[in-house]
Amino acid sequence: EVQLVESGGGLVQPGGSLRLSCVGSGFTFGIYEMNWVRQAPGKGLEWVSYISSVGGTIYYADSVKGRFTVSRDNDKNSLYLQMKDLRVEDTGTYYCARDGSVAAAGYEYWGEGTLVAVSS
Amino acid sequence: DIQLTQSPSFLSASVGDRVTITCRASQDISKYLVWYQQKPGKAPKLLIYAASTLQSGVPSRFSGSGSGTEFSLTISSLQPEDSATYYCQQLNSVPRGFSFGPGTKVDI
């Protein structure tokens, strides 16, 4: 069974940093592209970042570019999101999501999310 | 950046109704559009990819159509469990990103 489990969320002050992790199991982690998607409380989905299967290609939403860094460790079946200079508007649930088996097939599997709260 | 709009933003319908949600892209995205269903407190669920391909395990009452800038998601016979928010997402805008539409809440 495919599983994605996020961790690392919590309460942080504006300007602070946080590192999110996502561990995958039940599939060959290293052959799949991965993404981070977030959702502010009561709001819609916002794509945050993409990383290719071996980490050679990375994209970010303009709203986080220069502040967030995505990475992965395929030996540990893990995806990471290093977040710095956090803002109140970064508050929300952060999901990791795995691409489908076919190109441009959307995000077939999602974790349950980890909550990030940025507040003073 | 490619912007997605969805209409309506909210709809209320009855069990058995046929409902259609529209997603429009600000520029041509070919068929690089997917649809998700999200229920409160849960992660989104993939319904349709490549604009019209039904994801494995998704009931056949869901269907998608369109290409270019205009797309639609249709539920042929609404069921109580279809009460959710539906999002479209474009996967065409490399490297600017893969934006989501604002969502359509379906109430039954």
XYZ file of C-alpha atoms in Angstrom:
228
model
C 0.000 0.000 0.000
C 1.348 3.397 -0.978
C 1.752 5.753 1.962
C 3.083 9.260 2.349
C 3.574 10.609 5.856
C 4.444 14.228 6.483
C 5.987 15.604 9.662
C 7.735 18.688 10.955
C 4.880 21.149 11.124
C 4.267 23.371 14.094
C 3.967 26.898 15.404
C 6.697 29.330 14.381
C 7.101 33.079 14.608
C 7.208 35.274 11.510
C 10.719 35.256 10.107
C 11.399 31.812 11.527
C 12.305 28.552 9.842
C 10.877 25.059 9.679
C 11.780 21.860 7.879
C 9.054 19.535 6.688
C 9.638 15.884 5.875
C 7.642 13.348 3.917
C 8.434 9.653 4.024
C 7.113 7.400 1.310
C 6.500 3.670 1.526
C 4.881 0.955 -0.535
C 6.456 2.089 -3.795
C 9.857 2.716 -5.360
C 10.303 6.261 -4.100
C 13.282 7.113 -6.262
C 11.502 6.823 -9.600
C 8.671 9.240 -8.890
C 8.439 13.007 -9.145
C 7.183 14.642 -5.980
C 5.417 17.852 -5.038
C 4.446 19.994 -2.090
C 0.967 21.515 -2.061
C -0.425 23.701 0.700
C -3.831 24.851 1.824
C -4.491 27.842 4.044
C -7.303 27.347 6.565
C -10.641 27.467 4.751
C -8.976 28.247 1.427
C -8.119 26.450 -1.789
C -5.137 24.393 -2.830
C -1.858 26.080 -3.763
C 0.942 24.250 -5.536
C 4.254 25.022 -3.789
C 7.100 23.029 -5.300
C 8.094 20.165 -7.614
C 11.171 17.973 -7.650
C 12.061 15.404 -10.283
C 12.827 11.796 -9.430
C 16.558 12.313 -8.901
C 16.323 15.949 -7.879
C 17.825 17.409 -11.006
C 14.808 19.565 -11.848
C 13.106 21.766 -9.287
C 10.338 24.358 -9.558
C 8.782 26.713 -7.050
C 5.709 28.875 -6.859
C 6.563 32.570 -7.056
C 5.135 33.027 -3.553
C 7.878 30.887 -1.980
C 10.775 31.290 -4.403
C 13.937 32.286 -2.578
C 12.553 31.264 0.815
C 11.724 27.555 0.428
C 14.044 24.782 -0.694
C 12.843 21.351 -1.758
C 15.120 18.324 -1.652
C 14.940 14.562 -1.468
C 16.959 11.607 -0.243
C 15.966 8.577 -2.263
C 18.020 6.275 -0.044
C 15.776 7.312 2.836
C 12.568 7.451 0.763
C 12.223 11.024 1.940
C 11.155 14.393 0.592
C 11.937 17.631 2.394
C 10.835 21.251 2.370
C 13.125 23.699 4.108
C 11.170 26.872 4.818
C 12.820 30.087 5.962
C 11.739 33.693 6.451
C 8.250 32.391 7.149
C 5.300 34.750 6.827
C 1.813 34.707 8.319
C 0.478 33.891 4.862
C 2.511 30.654 4.825
C 0.140 29.251 7.451
C -1.689 26.144 6.346
C -1.651 22.421 5.868
C 1.258 21.191 3.773
C 0.768 18.042 1.735
C 3.340 16.012 -0.093
C 1.976 14.453 -3.250
C 3.325 11.841 -5.615
C 3.004 12.124 -9.359
C 1.123 9.443 -11.193
C 2.743 6.647 -13.137
C 2.016 8.394 -16.423
C 3.420 11.794 -17.369
C 1.162 14.740 -16.523
C -1.262 12.393 -14.797
C -1.716 14.512 -11.714
C -1.009 13.626 -8.122
C -2.113 10.092 -7.555
C -1.152 9.826 -3.896
C -1.200 12.387 -1.112
C -0.147 12.409 2.500
C -2.511 13.508 5.256
C -0.695 16.804 5.634
C 1.204 18.607 8.348
C 0.018 21.902 9.805
C 2.250 24.949 9.785
C 1.154 27.969 11.805
C 3.087 31.221 11.494
C 2.099 33.633 14.209
C 3.605 35.902 16.808
C 1.558 32.571 -15.222
C -1.433 30.483 -16.209
C -4.567 31.363 -14.259
C -7.458 28.976 -13.820
C -11.013 30.039 -13.104
C -13.845 27.734 -12.102
C -17.581 28.182 -12.360
C -19.731 28.049 -10.475
C -17.933 28.570 -7.177
C -20.800 26.861 -5.385
C -23.640 24.681 -6.482
C -26.469 22.959 -4.697
C -28.111 19.978 -6.338
C -30.123 16.878 -5.556
C -29.302 13.207 -5.612
C -29.557 11.947 -9.188
C -28.941 15.341 -10.792
C -26.433 15.820 -13.581
C -23.976 18.574 -12.714
C -21.191 20.207 -14.684
C -18.287 22.300 -13.409
C -16.285 24.426 -15.805
C -12.592 25.289 -15.607
C -11.070 27.921 -17.883
C -7.385 28.536 -18.419
C -5.884 31.918 -19.248
C -3.912 30.347 -22.089
C -3.813 27.140 -24.097
C -2.832 24.189 -21.903
C -3.683 21.475 -24.434
C -5.052 18.575 -22.374
C -2.781 19.067 -19.355
C -5.623 19.391 -16.894
C -6.580 17.262 -13.925
C -9.528 17.238 -11.533
C -9.517 16.500 -7.821
C -12.196 15.981 -5.200
C -11.579 17.109 -1.644
C -13.729 16.431 1.376
C -13.377 18.427 4.612
C -10.313 17.507 6.617
C -9.035 15.119 3.938
C -6.371 15.228 1.275
C -7.517 15.712 -2.316
C -8.344 12.689 -4.434
C -7.411 12.461 -8.107
C -10.474 11.955 -10.329
C -9.527 12.780 -13.908
C -6.224 13.385 -15.674
C -5.308 14.451 -19.197
C -8.623 16.308 -19.208
C -10.728 13.223 -19.826
C -9.023 10.057 -18.525
C -10.740 8.550 -15.514
C -8.352 7.630 -12.709
C -8.466 3.966 -11.765
C -11.096 3.255 -9.127
C -13.103 6.426 -9.706
C -16.804 5.815 -10.399
C -17.847 6.088 -14.024
C -20.419 8.775 -13.212
C -17.470 11.187 -13.254
C -16.267 12.349 -16.647
C -14.083 15.114 -17.998
C -13.841 16.865 -21.320
C -12.201 19.781 -23.050
C -8.874 20.965 -24.386
C -7.077 24.221 -24.935
C -8.623 26.709 -22.531
C -12.014 25.299 -21.628
C -12.646 22.150 -19.640
C -15.493 20.563 -17.751
C -16.109 17.955 -15.091
C -19.479 16.249 -15.179
C -21.119 14.073 -12.568
C -23.846 12.214 -14.409
C -25.956 11.186 -11.425
C -25.068 12.929 -8.214
C -24.673 10.729 -5.131
C -24.634 11.808 -1.472
C -20.934 10.963 -1.193
C -20.131 13.424 -3.979
C -20.627 16.360 -1.623
C -17.161 17.929 -1.718
C -15.054 20.682 -3.205
C -13.710 20.076 -6.693
C -10.481 21.590 -8.006
C -8.930 21.682 -11.440
C -5.143 21.907 -11.875
C -3.046 22.637 -14.931
C 0.206 20.756 -15.521
C 1.386 22.689 -18.554
C 3.189 25.694 -17.150
C 6.770 24.539 -16.751
C 8.744 26.064 -15.068
C 6.283 28.601 -13.684
C 4.286 26.021 -11.837
C 1.178 23.914 -11.719
C -1.609 26.155 -10.518
C -4.960 25.071 -9.137
C -8.338 26.586 -9.789
C -10.159 28.249 -6.863
C -12.505 25.314 -6.351
C -16.207 24.534 -6.684
C -18.113 23.446 -3.638
C -20.876 20.956 -4.377
C -23.622 20.649 -1.811
C -26.233 17.922 -1.920
